[in-house]
XYZ file of C-alpha atoms in Angstrom:
699
model
C -0.238 0.134 0.223
C 0.927 3.360 -0.723
C 1.809 5.766 2.331
C 3.494 8.417 0.884
C 2.169 12.108 1.919
C 1.988 14.422 -0.498
C 2.838 18.541 -0.515
C 0.795 20.691 -2.734
C 2.573 22.990 -5.166
C 3.895 25.977 -3.387
C 3.054 29.386 -4.708
C 6.806 29.642 -6.266
C 5.885 27.135 -8.307
C 2.456 27.959 -9.456
C 3.850 31.244 -10.832
C 6.413 28.902 -13.137
C 3.219 27.317 -14.790
C 1.662 30.559 -14.851
C 4.358 31.803 -17.259
C 4.687 28.829 -19.242
C 0.317 29.270 -19.786
C 0.824 33.084 -20.602
C 4.482 31.812 -22.826
C 3.516 29.217 -24.692
C 0.715 28.295 -27.436
C -1.624 26.393 -25.669
C -4.263 27.116 -27.762
C -2.324 25.405 -30.839
C -4.332 21.796 -31.591
C -2.614 20.466 -34.151
C -0.424 18.171 -32.447
C -2.972 16.358 -31.102
C -5.227 16.554 -34.449
C -1.908 14.649 -35.892
C -1.788 12.632 -32.539
C -5.545 11.073 -33.265
C -5.448 10.650 -37.281
C -5.889 7.188 -38.297
C -7.198 5.827 -35.420
C -8.922 2.132 -36.473
C -9.127 0.715 -32.568
C -8.023 0.326 -28.902
C -6.461 -1.825 -26.483
C -9.511 -0.950 -24.531
C -11.384 -2.759 -27.067
C -10.377 -5.655 -27.139
C -6.773 -6.487 -26.454
C -5.575 -5.745 -22.862
C -2.170 -5.074 -22.088
C -0.106 -7.564 -21.334
C -0.128 -8.249 -17.250
C 3.579 -7.980 -16.887
C 3.183 -4.278 -17.646
C 4.325 -1.964 -15.237
C 1.435 0.556 -15.418
C -2.425 0.300 -15.765
C -3.751 2.372 -18.498
C -7.123 2.958 -16.718
C -5.433 4.743 -13.834
C -4.003 7.659 -16.110
C -7.121 7.451 -17.637
C -8.750 8.565 -14.611
C -6.426 10.981 -14.218
C -7.329 12.597 -17.188
C -10.463 12.472 -16.602
C -10.185 14.065 -13.532
C -8.781 17.031 -15.446
C -9.863 17.002 -18.638
C -9.500 21.195 -19.202
C -6.715 22.112 -17.003
C -3.369 20.291 -15.467
C -3.122 19.462 -12.011
C -1.689 22.173 -9.299
C 1.204 19.480 -9.311
C 1.675 18.703 -12.837
C 3.789 21.209 -15.044
C 0.987 22.815 -17.587
C 3.358 21.508 -20.700
C 4.255 18.074 -19.359
C 0.900 17.888 -18.665
C 0.282 18.933 -22.648
C 2.395 15.907 -23.438
C 0.916 13.419 -21.269
C -2.369 13.958 -22.831
C -0.775 13.568 -26.769
C 1.428 9.997 -25.266
C -1.941 8.640 -24.034
C -3.549 8.268 -27.766
C -3.310 4.604 -27.673
C -4.395 2.104 -29.669
C -3.794 1.088 -33.595
C -3.004 4.064 -35.682
C -3.383 4.237 -39.526
C -0.228 6.443 -41.114
C -0.474 6.171 -45.012
C -1.964 3.608 -47.871
C -0.366 3.762 -50.978
C -0.717 1.313 -54.185
C 2.375 -1.076 -55.410
C 1.636 -2.709 -59.114
C -2.144 -2.007 -58.308
C -1.613 -3.539 -54.982
C -3.144 -1.796 -52.011
C -0.288 -1.645 -48.862
C -0.539 0.327 -45.795
C 1.595 1.605 -42.878
C 0.147 0.723 -39.393
C 1.030 2.024 -36.124
C 0.487 0.650 -32.587
C 1.160 3.534 -29.597
C 1.553 3.386 -25.745
C 1.557 -0.081 -25.563
C 5.248 0.434 -24.740
C 7.673 3.143 -24.659
C 8.438 2.819 -28.229
C 5.961 2.837 -31.269
C 5.892 -0.140 -32.865
C 5.288 0.392 -36.960
C 3.688 -2.185 -39.346
C 4.532 -1.958 -43.176
C 2.251 -3.836 -45.376
C 4.307 -4.833 -48.584
C 3.328 -6.967 -51.385
C 2.749 -10.367 -49.671
C 4.467 -9.837 -46.023
C 4.732 -7.555 -43.409
C 7.460 -5.288 -42.077
C 7.690 -4.900 -38.518
C 9.707 -1.767 -37.662
C 11.234 -2.111 -33.976
C 9.681 -4.421 -31.795
C 9.369 -2.211 -28.598
C 11.131 -3.306 -25.198
C 9.208 -6.961 -24.599
C 8.349 -9.921 -25.697
C 4.797 -9.766 -23.950
C 4.115 -5.869 -24.966
C 5.418 -6.942 -28.467
C 3.073 -9.821 -28.990
C 0.326 -8.040 -27.673
C 0.563 -5.200 -30.147
C 0.906 -7.624 -33.407
C -2.162 -9.552 -31.648
C -3.900 -6.029 -31.764
C -3.006 -5.455 -35.430
C -3.822 -8.967 -36.284
C -7.607 -8.317 -34.943
C -8.146 -5.733 -36.801
C -7.601 -7.648 -39.957
C -9.883 -10.178 -38.293
C -12.719 -7.598 -37.533
C -12.420 -5.944 -41.180
C -11.630 -8.875 -43.059
C -8.611 -8.329 -44.011
C -5.935 -11.169 -45.103
C -3.421 -11.464 -42.689
C 0.335 -11.514 -44.390
C 2.762 -12.867 -42.387
C 5.785 -11.356 -40.747
C 8.489 -11.950 -43.113
C 11.125 -8.743 -42.089
C 11.989 -6.683 -38.722
C 14.047 -3.513 -38.713
C 15.892 -2.172 -35.945
C 16.458 1.609 -36.119
C 18.979 1.236 -33.619
C 20.940 -0.252 -30.280
C 18.211 0.635 -27.707
C 16.323 -2.214 -25.680
C 13.254 -1.038 -26.655
C 13.288 -0.831 -29.825
C 14.569 -4.954 -30.463
C 13.992 -6.531 -27.482
C 10.401 -7.792 -28.280
C 11.602 -9.399 -31.117
C 10.741 -12.873 -29.690
C 7.255 -11.603 -29.001
C 7.024 -11.310 -33.441
C 9.457 -14.167 -34.331
C 7.681 -16.734 -31.957
C 4.427 -15.291 -32.794
C 1.706 -17.552 -34.099
C 0.340 -15.361 -36.695
C -2.607 -17.007 -38.051
C -3.795 -18.726 -34.481
C -3.898 -22.493 -35.994
C -1.213 -23.494 -34.798
C 1.631 -22.822 -37.194
C 4.387 -21.665 -36.517
C 6.254 -17.819 -37.975
C 8.146 -18.228 -41.279
C 11.886 -17.414 -41.188
C 12.345 -13.970 -40.684
C 14.756 -11.562 -42.208
C 15.604 -8.778 -39.657
C 17.604 -5.388 -40.833
C 19.834 -2.936 -38.409
C 22.511 -0.613 -38.945
C 26.483 -1.440 -38.550
C 27.688 -1.789 -35.257
C 23.970 -2.737 -33.692
C 24.946 -6.169 -32.161
C 27.838 -4.431 -30.229
C 26.260 -1.383 -29.140
C 23.495 -2.779 -28.073
C 24.880 -5.908 -25.913
C 27.769 -3.405 -24.898
C 25.343 -0.925 -23.019
C 23.175 -3.222 -21.891
C 25.466 -5.483 -20.485
C 28.644 -3.670 -20.178
C 27.325 -1.187 -17.309
C 23.813 -2.648 -17.390
C 23.054 -3.554 -13.610
C 24.032 0.647 -12.923
C 21.962 1.332 -15.820
C 18.978 -0.590 -14.824
C 19.043 0.722 -11.310
C 19.110 4.561 -12.670
C 16.691 3.865 -15.022
C 14.549 3.246 -12.257
C 14.051 6.555 -11.072
C 14.595 8.343 -14.588
C 11.592 6.044 -15.782
C 9.874 6.512 -12.582
C 9.366 2.512 -12.036
C 8.196 2.794 -8.730
C 5.829 5.675 -8.687
C 2.019 5.665 -9.065
C -0.112 6.943 -11.289
C -1.478 9.936 -9.816
C -0.809 13.796 -10.368
C 1.569 14.025 -7.564
C 3.718 11.198 -8.645
C 3.972 9.412 -12.199
C 2.338 11.325 -15.311
C 4.750 10.766 -18.217
C 8.033 10.123 -19.315
C 8.162 12.439 -21.858
C 8.885 10.170 -24.909
C 6.134 8.050 -24.067
C 4.335 6.884 -20.939
C 6.485 4.123 -18.810
C 9.199 1.246 -19.416
C 7.562 -2.792 -18.912
C 9.889 -3.393 -16.145
C 8.637 -7.001 -15.634
C 8.644 -8.473 -18.954
C 10.854 -10.553 -20.639
C 13.409 -8.590 -22.597
C 14.521 -10.403 -25.549
C 17.433 -10.026 -28.520
C 17.454 -11.832 -31.637
C 20.304 -11.146 -33.853
C 20.276 -9.275 -37.226
C 20.574 -11.434 -40.154
C 20.943 -8.463 -42.602
C 23.789 -5.584 -41.661
C 22.871 -2.039 -43.469
C 26.374 -0.067 -44.380
C 29.942 -0.890 -42.765
C 32.825 1.026 -43.711
C 32.102 4.067 -46.102
C 33.684 4.094 -49.515
C 34.977 7.289 -48.262
C 37.018 5.361 -45.357
C 34.791 6.058 -42.359
C 35.217 3.329 -40.062
C 31.806 4.311 -38.714
C 29.668 3.934 -41.546
C 27.757 7.052 -41.095
C 27.315 9.871 -44.163
C 25.936 6.991 -46.562
C 22.774 5.658 -47.972
C 21.984 2.263 -48.296
C 19.191 0.540 -50.816
C 17.465 -2.291 -50.390
C 14.484 -3.769 -52.123
C 12.039 -5.588 -49.376
C 8.950 -7.130 -50.679
C 8.611 -5.106 -53.617
C 9.180 -1.734 -51.701
C 12.054 0.412 -52.535
C 14.295 1.083 -48.895
C 17.175 3.739 -48.672
C 19.157 3.889 -45.708
C 20.720 6.375 -44.092
C 23.516 5.809 -41.797
C 23.385 7.850 -38.948
C 25.752 6.809 -36.337
C 27.154 8.454 -32.886
C 23.908 9.945 -33.054
C 20.676 9.327 -30.588
C 22.087 5.779 -30.447
C 26.034 4.765 -31.320
C 24.675 1.967 -34.188
C 21.464 3.885 -35.760
C 19.878 4.452 -39.255
C 17.007 6.644 -41.308
C 14.983 5.301 -44.124
C 12.606 6.306 -46.551
C 9.941 4.220 -48.519
C 10.057 6.111 -51.787
C 6.304 4.025 -52.967
C 4.924 6.003 -49.770
C 6.791 8.991 -49.821
C 7.467 7.676 -46.532
C 10.502 9.144 -43.902
C 11.117 7.753 -40.874
C 13.837 9.250 -38.750
C 14.359 6.469 -35.959
C 14.772 8.198 -32.858
C 16.605 11.450 -34.065
C 13.867 13.550 -34.767
C 10.704 13.275 -32.332
C 8.282 15.011 -30.253
C 10.540 16.582 -27.734
C 14.220 17.767 -26.681
C 16.057 14.069 -26.826
C 19.314 13.385 -24.973
C 22.595 14.040 -25.796
C 23.280 12.704 -22.598
C 20.800 10.343 -20.821
C 20.346 10.650 -17.197
C 20.011 6.246 -16.679
C 23.898 6.768 -18.046
C 25.158 6.528 -21.339
C 27.870 7.190 -23.684
C 27.858 11.157 -24.755
C 25.891 11.893 -28.229
C 27.396 13.917 -30.876
C 25.478 16.857 -31.327
C 27.206 18.160 -34.126
C 27.132 14.559 -36.183
C 23.560 14.546 -35.138
C 22.351 17.709 -36.424
C 24.574 17.256 -39.765
C 22.614 14.005 -40.278
C 18.951 15.541 -40.109
C 20.527 18.189 -42.315
C 21.336 15.546 -44.879
C 17.505 13.895 -43.795
C 16.164 17.414 -45.448
C 18.595 17.922 -47.929
C 18.101 14.445 -49.077
C 13.960 13.976 -48.505
C 12.716 16.758 -47.072
C 10.604 18.160 -49.799
C 9.641 14.614 -51.076
C 8.163 12.802 -48.001
C 4.776 12.745 -47.644
C 4.619 11.468 -44.049
C 7.373 11.351 -41.125
C 6.103 8.529 -39.034
C 9.208 8.553 -35.874
C 9.570 5.749 -33.994
C 8.234 7.290 -30.813
C 4.845 9.747 -31.109
C 2.449 10.484 -33.385
C 3.789 11.758 -37.257
C 4.363 14.341 -38.657
C 1.701 14.692 -42.538
C 2.374 17.109 -45.180
C -0.409 19.410 -45.933
C 1.237 21.570 -48.567
C 3.089 24.377 -45.586
C 6.394 23.003 -45.226
C 5.393 20.990 -42.317
C 7.794 17.883 -42.554
C 10.592 20.759 -43.573
C 10.211 22.417 -40.780
C 9.476 20.216 -38.038
C 12.749 18.339 -39.267
C 14.451 22.164 -39.106
C 13.690 22.676 -35.487
C 14.865 19.564 -34.414
C 18.162 19.986 -36.240
C 18.870 23.874 -35.437
C 18.191 22.840 -31.773
C 20.954 20.471 -31.381
C 22.915 22.813 -33.686
C 22.391 25.962 -31.254
C 23.331 23.898 -27.973
C 26.199 22.706 -30.096
C 28.078 25.891 -31.090
C 26.613 28.061 -27.864
C 28.123 25.655 -25.613
C 31.529 25.544 -27.319
C 31.627 29.368 -27.745
C 31.287 29.500 -24.235
C 33.485 26.999 -23.432
C 35.916 28.384 -25.735
C 35.275 32.135 -22.764
C 36.771 29.653 -20.125
C 33.482 29.006 -18.770
C 32.912 25.508 -16.913
C 29.614 22.981 -18.008
C 27.302 24.399 -14.825
C 27.983 27.909 -15.532
C 27.561 27.094 -19.227
C 24.104 25.569 -18.484
C 23.318 28.025 -16.479
C 24.189 31.195 -18.799
C 22.283 29.392 -22.268
C 19.000 28.173 -19.459
C 19.113 31.772 -18.518
C 18.903 33.484 -22.038
C 16.610 30.871 -23.200
C 16.198 28.941 -26.605
C 15.571 31.673 -29.302
C 11.908 32.184 -29.376
C 11.402 30.328 -32.414
C 12.775 27.051 -30.827
C 11.569 27.998 -27.278
C 7.696 27.866 -28.412
C 8.154 25.128 -30.593
C 6.565 22.095 -28.464
C 8.659 19.549 -30.548
C 11.819 21.040 -28.907
C 10.400 21.631 -25.291
C 11.898 19.799 -22.688
C 10.091 17.041 -21.312
C 12.943 13.923 -22.194
C 15.704 15.755 -22.693
C 16.873 19.103 -21.380
C 18.608 22.128 -22.252
C 20.302 21.959 -19.309
C 21.819 19.134 -18.872
C 22.458 18.677 -22.927
C 24.618 21.695 -22.435
C 26.428 19.777 -20.086
C 26.817 16.873 -22.598
C 28.452 19.262 -25.130
C 30.953 20.216 -22.643
C 31.775 16.804 -21.030
C 31.620 15.343 -24.843
C 35.009 18.116 -26.169
C 36.417 18.657 -22.464
C 35.505 15.409 -20.027
C 34.476 15.796 -16.881
C 37.885 18.419 -15.285
C 36.983 22.054 -16.040
C 40.466 23.088 -15.719
C 40.344 24.098 -12.060
C 43.121 22.095 -10.038
C 41.019 22.793 -7.266
C 38.310 20.431 -8.775
C 40.965 18.245 -9.990
C 41.087 15.728 -7.104
C 38.059 16.513 -4.722
C 37.161 14.618 -1.373
C 33.932 11.831 -2.689
C 31.114 12.831 -1.383
C 30.809 11.083 2.210
C 33.786 12.401 3.174
C 33.234 16.115 1.834
C 29.994 15.880 3.164
C 31.022 15.482 6.905
C 33.786 18.339 6.219
C 31.201 20.575 5.261
C 28.807 19.818 8.101
C 31.762 20.644 10.292
C 32.605 23.588 8.989
C 28.396 24.796 8.616
C 27.955 23.880 12.261
C 31.117 25.503 13.620
C 29.472 28.958 14.191
C 31.485 30.418 11.697
C 30.598 33.997 10.513
C 32.408 35.581 8.817
C 34.619 34.839 5.926
C 37.840 35.578 7.872
C 37.291 33.020 10.432
C 36.366 30.458 7.922
C 39.644 30.965 5.977
C 41.236 30.875 9.661
C 39.491 27.552 10.097
C 40.938 26.399 6.858
C 44.153 27.171 8.182
C 44.158 24.463 10.765
C 42.950 22.026 7.958
C 46.005 23.026 5.925
C 48.173 22.377 8.841
C 47.166 19.458 9.546
C 47.941 17.901 5.720
C 43.947 17.866 4.378
C 45.426 19.658 1.348
C 42.678 18.517 -1.111
C 40.096 19.110 1.352
C 41.356 23.391 1.713
C 41.565 23.199 -2.211
C 37.960 21.922 -2.324
C 36.462 24.517 0.016
C 38.743 27.364 -0.376
C 37.747 27.578 -4.100
C 34.236 28.287 -2.924
C 35.291 31.172 -1.042
C 37.396 32.326 -3.677
C 34.794 32.560 -6.331
C 32.052 34.245 -3.960
C 35.406 36.349 -3.106
C 37.568 36.816 -5.394
C 39.320 39.581 -4.190
C 40.312 37.765 -0.710
C 43.809 37.559 -0.393
C 44.185 35.683 2.844
C 41.780 32.774 1.071
C 43.803 33.052 -2.345
C 47.084 32.730 -0.289
C 46.296 29.179 1.157
C 44.577 28.291 -1.711
C 48.066 28.805 -3.391
C 50.221 26.960 -0.551
C 47.606 23.942 -0.666
C 47.669 23.699 -4.461
C 51.937 23.521 -3.683
C 51.526 21.243 -1.604
C 49.114 18.778 -3.968
C 51.586 19.592 -7.015
C 54.770 18.651 -4.736
C 52.523 15.111 -3.355
C 52.067 14.628 -7.256
C 53.306 11.389 -9.044
C 52.023 12.969 -11.923
C 53.443 15.695 -13.976
C 50.466 17.074 -15.589
C 49.180 17.335 -12.168
C 52.072 18.839 -10.767
C 52.004 21.353 -13.017
C 48.484 22.009 -12.949
C 48.965 23.034 -9.356
C 51.587 24.909 -9.683
C 50.595 26.918 -12.623
C 47.346 27.644 -10.147
C 49.362 29.015 -7.250
C 51.420 31.066 -9.537
C 48.363 32.789 -10.430
C 46.878 32.826 -6.743
C 50.296 34.673 -5.663
C 49.955 37.460 -8.458
C 52.509 35.264 -11.339
C 52.809 36.349 -14.741
C 51.957 34.412 -17.666
C 53.949 34.917 -20.389
C 53.620 31.583 -22.527
C 52.612 32.332 -26.251
C 48.985 33.196 -26.120
C 47.709 33.088 -29.472
C 45.310 30.146 -28.851
C 44.602 26.896 -31.331
C 43.694 28.465 -34.113
C 47.233 29.894 -35.926
C 46.766 30.545 -40.127
C 48.115 27.333 -41.115
C 45.386 25.710 -39.449
C 42.560 28.201 -41.396
C 43.586 27.562 -44.486
C 43.794 23.298 -43.714
C 40.223 23.665 -42.856
C 38.002 22.397 -45.684
C 35.099 25.091 -46.135
C 32.602 22.841 -44.236
C 35.124 22.805 -41.611
C 35.650 26.498 -41.789
C 32.167 27.454 -41.555
C 31.476 25.071 -38.643
C 33.942 26.881 -36.643
C 32.426 30.666 -37.733
C 29.101 28.770 -36.286
C 30.992 28.515 -32.672
C 31.918 31.580 -32.860
C 28.413 32.924 -33.617
C 26.974 34.798 -31.032
C 23.842 33.269 -30.437
C 22.557 35.062 -27.201
C 22.307 38.776 -29.638
C 18.946 39.467 -30.254
C 19.822 39.675 -34.436
C 20.973 36.124 -34.268
C 17.599 35.322 -32.525
C 15.188 36.672 -34.056
C 16.157 36.857 -37.938
C 16.732 34.859 -41.041
C 19.054 36.016 -43.580
C 20.667 33.627 -46.824
C 24.195 34.818 -47.705
C 25.439 33.130 -50.699
C 29.075 32.298 -50.457
C 31.087 32.228 -54.298
C 35.260 31.178 -53.776
C 36.963 32.132 -56.879
C 40.731 31.384 -57.672
C 42.838 33.732 -58.968
C 41.724 34.229 -62.202
C 37.897 35.039 -61.162
C 36.718 31.187 -61.869
C 34.259 29.868 -59.490
C 35.630 26.933 -57.391
C 32.730 26.743 -54.552
C 30.001 27.717 -53.319
C 27.582 27.633 -50.342
C 24.667 28.777 -49.050
C 24.827 30.050 -45.050
C 21.827 30.679 -43.424
C 21.517 32.910 -39.912
C 18.144 31.166 -38.252
C 17.303 29.994 -34.813
C 19.917 31.236 -33.785
C 22.469 29.397 -35.487
C 24.486 29.152 -38.417
C 23.869 26.542 -41.120
C 25.437 26.396 -44.142
C 25.002 23.871 -47.079
C 26.595 23.543 -50.800
C 24.486 25.310 -52.981
C 23.560 22.757 -55.667
C 21.502 20.421 -52.826
C 19.297 23.437 -51.493
C 15.865 24.217 -52.539
C 14.999 27.903 -54.374
C 15.591 30.312 -51.865
C 16.001 34.418 -52.292
C 19.217 35.226 -51.338
C 19.992 38.348 -49.216
C 23.314 38.951 -50.182
C 26.147 37.447 -52.354
C 29.403 37.123 -51.810
C 32.342 36.906 -54.391
C 35.697 36.151 -52.843
C 38.737 33.991 -52.854
C 38.744 31.331 -49.680
C 42.182 33.144 -48.966
C 40.763 36.495 -47.917
C 37.912 34.470 -45.689
C 40.767 33.139 -44.033
C 42.358 36.239 -43.097
C 39.408 38.045 -42.389
C 38.012 34.811 -39.647
C 40.970 34.088 -38.141
C 41.341 37.651 -36.482
C 39.229 39.110 -33.667
C 37.146 42.145 -34.802
C 35.794 40.260 -37.823
C 33.422 42.721 -38.820
C 35.982 45.619 -38.905
C 38.265 43.179 -40.737
C 35.802 42.634 -43.282
C 34.979 45.995 -44.108
C 38.791 46.444 -44.799
C 38.354 43.583 -47.323
C 35.569 45.580 -48.631
C 37.097 48.519 -49.296
C 40.485 46.742 -50.217
C 38.318 44.812 -53.363
C 38.845 42.095 -51.746
C 34.913 41.056 -51.249
C 32.310 41.578 -54.108
C 28.572 42.271 -52.723
C 25.518 41.592 -54.684
C 23.108 43.606 -54.012
C 26.252 46.733 -54.856
C 24.641 48.811 -52.021
C 24.891 49.907 -48.661
C 22.238 48.611 -47.217
C 23.367 45.096 -48.421
C 26.267 45.581 -47.400
C 25.307 46.679 -44.042
C 23.306 43.602 -43.658
C 26.110 41.670 -44.335
C 28.795 43.806 -41.714
C 26.072 42.895 -39.077
C 26.369 39.315 -39.964
C 29.915 40.120 -39.416
C 29.726 41.468 -35.989
C 27.911 39.059 -34.477
C 31.115 36.946 -34.298
C 32.799 36.446 -30.828
C 36.365 36.948 -30.252
C 38.077 34.353 -27.360
C 40.661 35.252 -24.834
C 43.382 32.605 -24.751
C 44.400 33.409 -21.193
C 40.775 33.578 -19.310
C 40.515 32.962 -15.992
C 40.990 29.358 -14.895
C 41.196 29.712 -10.757
C 39.119 32.971 -9.917
C 35.625 34.332 -11.862
C 35.777 34.876 -14.904
C 34.828 38.872 -15.106
C 35.070 40.612 -18.294
C 38.442 42.376 -19.078
C 39.668 41.153 -15.523
C 42.393 38.830 -16.015
C 43.815 37.095 -12.905
C 47.689 37.316 -13.873
C 49.131 40.237 -14.612
C 50.375 40.433 -18.454
C 53.840 40.348 -19.947
């Protein structure tokens, strides 16, 4: 029996809710129309959820019925909206189409598990895309489809093909519920099944769920609310779906057909290329997208249906660049690049995008699919680029997360329902990007070897209960720990003191002394150097080493144009109003010394991010300005500070031609270049970062 006593939401929490209600577009009901479109039948009519499931849908329906018009006072109203949407349960028709005069279709079973099961009716067989988490839920979902076939007198075709879109267990764990299923109800075994999976699938599926399986499973219990009852004070959703059936049978049937492998371009991950397969009369094109939402993942497009599946790289929520249950950190840049490639390849062909979670997106003539994918692409690119921009200013991951959250996403992304924080969050995704590039250490040696949490907790409590009332007495007590040889603790404690009081001389001197002793004790050369360099800085020593940073003229010249534009995107200050609120298209035309065009790219500023694509691959857009120049000229402009001024000098010298050739267009271009940030190569590491206040004297 649940004996949990619940508190009601405080006024401060209610204020948060009211702000969201005033900011977001709750009157927009298109998602609800899409989530309900094509409904055929539900479990309530025919097939109950399997008894091994850890939830009872009736408990959640009771909740919904109790609050028909507004969210309960203890649930974020935006999350409640997502809960209402994921509760759309049952069998749905996504699309119907003809192949050689024969009717085919795409169907989905939703809310039988965390993920969707998609069933593609081909010429003579069924193709199942993703088999849910457990044998029981997969078997029940397939039974629902066959029950519907019986109801309308539709021929029941056998499953002959399974597609695993990626290596997460909620997409393959129910495989034996499909391969072992008595599909016609007459005691006949299921025919042999071909199982398609992206290159690296088996290795990554086993590595993630076995090597770190125990700790991951334990943390997942909290992440998915395994012990929380269904009520407004406890469990309402995971954001990605309703819940995970943790009391069920997880299975794994090995793939028989591997899609991809090392690419012709020598990419050992097999990413960035396409593989075509004819499956029971349907033309599938698979796009390999490794190291995106999963280490092994693929999108696919069915030409006959104009149907696109982007696996789990585009869903109706901001996803995880790092999942709280624990996993390898995901590559935000690769993720966004793959989505850009998907847009270029199929965005303007697709009539429906059927995802592996949530509800589809249909093309209705207003570029719904392209716009949806653009927002998904841009949100991951914005997080990636702005995190690296601020990291290059010297901020650590907690500071960067706070700064980006306080600034908020650009309004065009912030108010877009499919980029809200239902599953991943802006805050922890920012930290993921930092860790992906820079790891857990923030460069301040006070954080290099802190006390473990229990020992640190005892020391903090000791200090908090010692009656200390001033910073001076706190430093005096820290001196006692220094005298006792507790240098790790002194470094850990005084780091907080200095960040709160950066001008406290005694704290900086004692911190320097503690770090110095840690340096003397260190066997590791890098540890010693970090400790002693910090001590030098805290004592006011000079840092006279080269301060030119790592981006040399040779490095800029060696970059491909793609890479140079990526570097420019990281330098874009996405907090600026112009970057967040305006859309600009610039055509870059690079020439050789004789005026012959060598490269052409379209650059777009939108949603606070800078995107670029080869011009030949783009749909027709209105270009605000064309820049004609040699690549060497851009190298010189971009590699230094004050980029807009450097560009102005290049224009005046005749090295850059802008069309149309008028003052308004030139000002637009200069305004864009004025958004590029400059990085201080000697930013503060052991004291707070305050603009124009360095922690050391210069030579």
